[in-house]
Backbone as a printed PyTorch tensor [residue, N CA C, xyz], in Angstrom:
tensor([[[  68.1670, -102.7880,  109.4660],
         [  67.0150, -103.5490,  109.0760],
         [  67.4710, -104.7960,  108.3230]],

        [[  66.8480, -105.9080,  108.6380],
         [  67.2160, -107.1810,  108.0370],
         [  66.6550, -107.2520,  106.6110]],

        [[  67.5280, -107.5980,  105.6750],
         [  67.1070, -107.7180,  104.2770],
         [  66.4270, -109.0700,  104.0790]],

        [[  65.1540, -109.0400,  103.7630],
         [  64.4000, -110.2720,  103.5420],
         [  63.9290, -110.3890,  102.0940]],

        [[  64.6090, -109.6930,  101.1990],
         [  64.2640, -109.7550,   99.7780],
         [  64.3250, -111.2060,   99.2960]],

        [[  63.2400, -111.6530,   98.7020],
         [  63.2000, -113.0010,   98.1590],
         [  62.9590, -114.1010,   99.1790]],

        [[  62.7550, -113.7230,  100.4350],
         [  62.5350, -114.7280,  101.4730],
         [  61.0580, -115.0610,  101.5920]],

        [[  60.7750, -116.1900,  102.2020],
         [  59.4030, -116.6280,  102.4290],
         [  58.6700, -115.5740,  103.2570]],

        [[  57.3820, -115.3550,  103.0070],
         [  56.6260, -114.3600,  103.7720],
         [  56.6940, -114.5560,  105.2930]],

        [[  56.7740, -115.7990,  105.7600],
         [  56.8800, -116.0450,  107.2090],
         [  58.1810, -115.4820,  107.7690]],

        [[  59.2570, -115.6770,  107.0280],
         [  60.5650, -115.1630,  107.4590],
         [  60.5460, -113.6410,  107.4610]],

        [[  60.0320, -113.0640,  106.4000],
         [  59.9730, -111.6020,  106.3020],
         [  59.0950, -111.0170,  107.3950]],

        [[  57.9890, -111.6810,  107.6940],
         [  57.0590, -111.1710,  108.7040],
         [  57.7070, -111.1150,  110.0760]],

        [[  58.3530, -112.1790,  110.4920],
         [  58.9180, -112.1960,  111.8440],
         [  60.1830, -111.3370,  111.9360]],

        [[  60.9240, -111.2160,  110.8400],
         [  62.1590, -110.4260,  110.8570],
         [  61.8890, -108.9720,  111.2260]],

        [[  60.7350, -108.4520,  110.8630],
         [  60.4430, -107.0380,  111.1390],
         [  60.3610, -106.7330,  112.6300]],

        [[  60.1190, -107.7580,  113.4500],
         [  60.0230, -107.5380,  114.8920],
         [  61.3840, -107.4370,  115.5690]],

        [[  62.4530, -107.6060,  114.8070],
         [  63.7970, -107.4670,  115.3600],
         [  64.3580, -106.0580,  115.1610]],

        [[  63.5360, -105.1360,  114.7110],
         [  63.9760, -103.7380,  114.5900],
         [  64.1980, -103.1670,  115.9850]],

        [[  65.1390, -102.2500,  116.0760],
         [  65.4570, -101.6780,  117.3920],
         [  65.6420, -100.1670,  117.3520]],

        [[  65.4260,  -99.5480,  116.2160],
         [  65.6310,  -98.1160,  116.0710],
         [  64.7400,  -97.2640,  116.9540]],

        [[  63.6200,  -97.8090,  117.3760],
         [  62.6830,  -97.0510,  118.2140],
         [  63.1180,  -96.9930,  119.6790]],

        [[  64.0900,  -97.8290,  120.0380],
         [  64.5370,  -97.8490,  121.4330],
         [  65.5400,  -96.7270,  121.6810]],

        [[  65.5940,  -96.2630,  122.8930],
         [  66.5460,  -95.2130,  123.2610],
         [  67.9740,  -95.7340,  123.1840]],

        [[  68.9060,  -94.8620,  123.4120],
         [  70.3230,  -95.2240,  123.3560],
         [  70.7480,  -95.7180,  124.7340]],

        [[  70.3190,  -96.9390,  125.0490],
         [  70.6090,  -97.4860,  126.3670],
         [  70.8430,  -98.9870,  126.2570]],

        [[  70.9010,  -99.6560,  127.3940],
         [  71.1880, -101.0860,  127.4230],
         [  70.1230, -101.9010,  126.6920]],

        [[  68.8630, -101.4850,  126.7830],
         [  67.7920, -102.2150,  126.0990],
         [  68.0300, -102.2380,  124.5880]],

        [[  68.4700, -101.1230,  124.0470],
         [  68.7570, -101.0550,  122.6070],
         [  69.9360, -101.9600,  122.2560]],

        [[  70.9630, -101.9610,  123.0770],
         [  72.1310, -102.8080,  122.8400],
         [  71.7410, -104.2810,  122.8250]],

        [[  70.9320, -104.6810,  123.7980],
         [  70.4670, -106.0610,  123.8720],
         [  69.6390, -106.4090,  122.6350]],

        [[  68.7160, -105.5410,  122.2680],
         [  67.8730, -105.7810,  121.1060],
         [  68.7110, -105.8500,  119.8320]],

        [[  69.7110, -104.9990,  119.7120],
         [  70.5760, -104.9840,  118.5400],
         [  71.3380, -106.3040,  118.4160]],

        [[  71.7960, -106.8390,  119.5390],
         [  72.5210, -108.1160,  119.5020],
         [  71.6170, -109.2410,  119.0140]],

        [[  70.3830, -109.2570,  119.4730],
         [  69.4280, -110.2790,  119.0240],
         [  69.1210, -110.1080,  117.5430]],

        [[  69.0070, -108.8730,  117.0920],
         [  68.7470, -108.5980,  115.6830],
         [  69.9050, -109.0860,  114.8210]],

        [[  71.1170, -108.8590,  115.2850],
         [  72.3030, -109.3040,  114.5560],
         [  72.3080, -110.8190,  114.4120]],

        [[  71.9510, -111.5180,  115.4960],
         [  71.9060, -112.9770,  115.4520],
         [  70.7850, -113.4520,  114.5290]],

        [[  69.6220, -112.8180,  114.6100],
         [  68.5090, -113.1840,  113.7290],
         [  68.9200, -113.0160,  112.2690]],

        [[  69.5760, -111.9160,  111.9650],
         [  70.0230, -111.6740,  110.5920],
         [  71.0150, -112.7380,  110.1370]],

        [[  71.9240, -113.1340,  111.0220],
         [  72.8960, -114.1710,  110.6740],
         [  72.1990, -115.5000,  110.3760]],

        [[  71.1760, -115.8260,  111.1420],
         [  70.4390, -117.0740,  110.9150],
         [  69.6420, -117.0120,  109.6130]],

        [[  69.0530, -115.8610,  109.3280],
         [  68.3080, -115.6960,  108.0720],
         [  69.2500, -115.8010,  106.8810]],

        [[  70.4450, -115.2500,  107.0170],
         [  71.4340, -115.3220,  105.9340],
         [  71.9660, -116.7430,  105.7380]],

        [[  72.0830, -117.4960,  106.8320],
         [  72.7480, -118.7970,  106.7820],
         [  71.8180, -119.9730,  106.4940]],

        [[  70.5350, -119.8310,  106.8030],
         [  69.6330, -120.9770,  106.7540],
         [  68.5350, -120.7990,  105.7070]],

        [[  68.0430, -121.9150,  105.1820],
         [  66.9430, -121.8250,  104.2170],
         [  65.6230, -121.5500,  104.9300]],

        [[  64.6930, -120.9520,  104.2040],
         [  63.3530, -120.7480,  104.7450],
         [  62.7260, -122.0990,  105.0570]],

        [[  61.8950, -122.1090,  106.0550],
         [  61.1920, -123.3340,  106.4080],
         [  60.6360, -123.2230,  107.8060]],

        [[  59.8940, -124.2240,  108.2390],
         [  59.2520, -124.1530,  109.5410],
         [  60.2310, -124.0820,  110.7030]],

        [[  61.3880, -124.7000,  110.5740],
         [  62.3500, -124.6640,  111.6840],
         [  62.9900, -123.2810,  111.8280]],

        [[  63.2820, -122.6280,  110.7010],
         [  63.8110, -121.2670,  110.7760],
         [  62.7680, -120.3470,  111.4030]],

        [[  61.5260, -120.4670,  110.9530],
         [  60.4640, -119.6300,  111.5030],
         [  60.2980, -119.8680,  112.9950]],

        [[  60.3100, -121.1330,  113.4150],
         [  60.1760, -121.4530,  114.8410],
         [  61.3650, -120.9080,  115.6310]],

        [[  62.5490, -121.0640,  115.0920],
         [  63.7400, -120.5540,  115.7730],
         [  63.6990, -119.0440,  115.9270]],

        [[  63.2880, -118.3470,  114.8800],
         [  63.1780, -116.8880,  114.9570],
         [  62.0920, -116.4730,  115.9440]],

        [[  60.9950, -117.2170,  115.9800],
         [  59.9260, -116.9000,  116.9260],
         [  60.4160, -117.0620,  118.3660]],

        [[  61.1570, -118.1220,  118.6290],
         [  61.7060, -118.3240,  119.9750],
         [  62.7530, -117.2630,  120.3130]],

        [[  63.5650, -116.8960,  119.3320],
         [  64.5440, -115.8360,  119.5600],
         [  63.8360, -114.5200,  119.8580]],

        [[  62.7380, -114.2600,  119.1740],
         [  61.9620, -113.0480,  119.4250],
         [  61.4200, -113.0470,  120.8500]],

        [[  60.9110, -114.1730,  121.3010],
         [  60.4240, -114.2790,  122.6770],
         [  61.5640, -114.0310,  123.6650]],

        [[  62.7190, -114.6050,  123.3900],
         [  63.8820, -114.4070,  124.2540],
         [  64.3250, -112.9470,  124.2330]],

        [[  64.3270, -112.3450,  123.0410],
         [  64.7150, -110.9340,  122.9430],
         [  63.8210, -110.0590,  123.8050]],

        [[  62.5240, -110.3110,  123.7590],
         [  61.5970, -109.5350,  124.5760],
         [  61.9350, -109.6640,  126.0570]],

        [[  62.2570, -110.8690,  126.4980],
         [  62.6520, -111.0780,  127.8990],
         [  63.9550, -110.3450,  128.2190]],

        [[  64.9350, -110.4510,  127.3280],
         [  66.2240, -109.7980,  127.5500],
         [  66.0740, -108.2790,  127.6240]],

        [[  65.2530, -107.7310,  126.7390],
         [  65.0420, -106.2830,  126.7390],
         [  64.3680, -105.8550,  128.0320]],

        [[  63.3630, -106.5900,  128.4780],
         [  62.7120, -106.2460,  129.7610],
         [  63.7040, -106.3180,  130.9130]],

        [[  64.6030, -107.3120,  130.8630],
         [  65.6080, -107.4380,  131.9180],
         [  66.5870, -106.2560,  131.9080]],

        [[  66.7850, -105.6560,  130.7430],
         [  67.7280, -104.5380,  130.6180],
         [  67.0910, -103.1880,  130.9950]],

        [[  65.7760, -103.1570,  131.1310],
         [  65.1240, -101.8900,  131.4900],
         [  65.4580, -101.5060,  132.9220]],

        [[  65.5510, -100.2120,  133.1920],
         [  65.8510,  -99.7850,  134.5570],
         [  64.7340, -100.2190,  135.5090]],

        [[  65.1250, -100.5520,  136.7120],
         [  64.1420, -100.9350,  137.7110],
         [  63.4070,  -99.7280,  138.2060]],

        [[  62.1220,  -99.9420,  138.5570],
         [  61.3340,  -98.8580,  139.1560],
         [  61.8370,  -98.6310,  140.5860]],

        [[  61.8580,  -97.3930,  140.9670],
         [  62.2880,  -97.0760,  142.3420],
         [  61.1180,  -96.9850,  143.2680]]])
């Protein structure tokens, strides 16, 4: 879980969507974990502000696409 102690409410709000513990132990979880790791690195490295929030929102959208791409295909 990403530590958002002392961060702007916008940063804390979007960071919670990078959790991946609910996913099974498969490729989707691995993909989600990688995105979470990157989100955490950006939160640690950058100041709160509209650009960080926008970047995290876009990363979240990308993560959702990546996770769907990692799901097994229907037969």
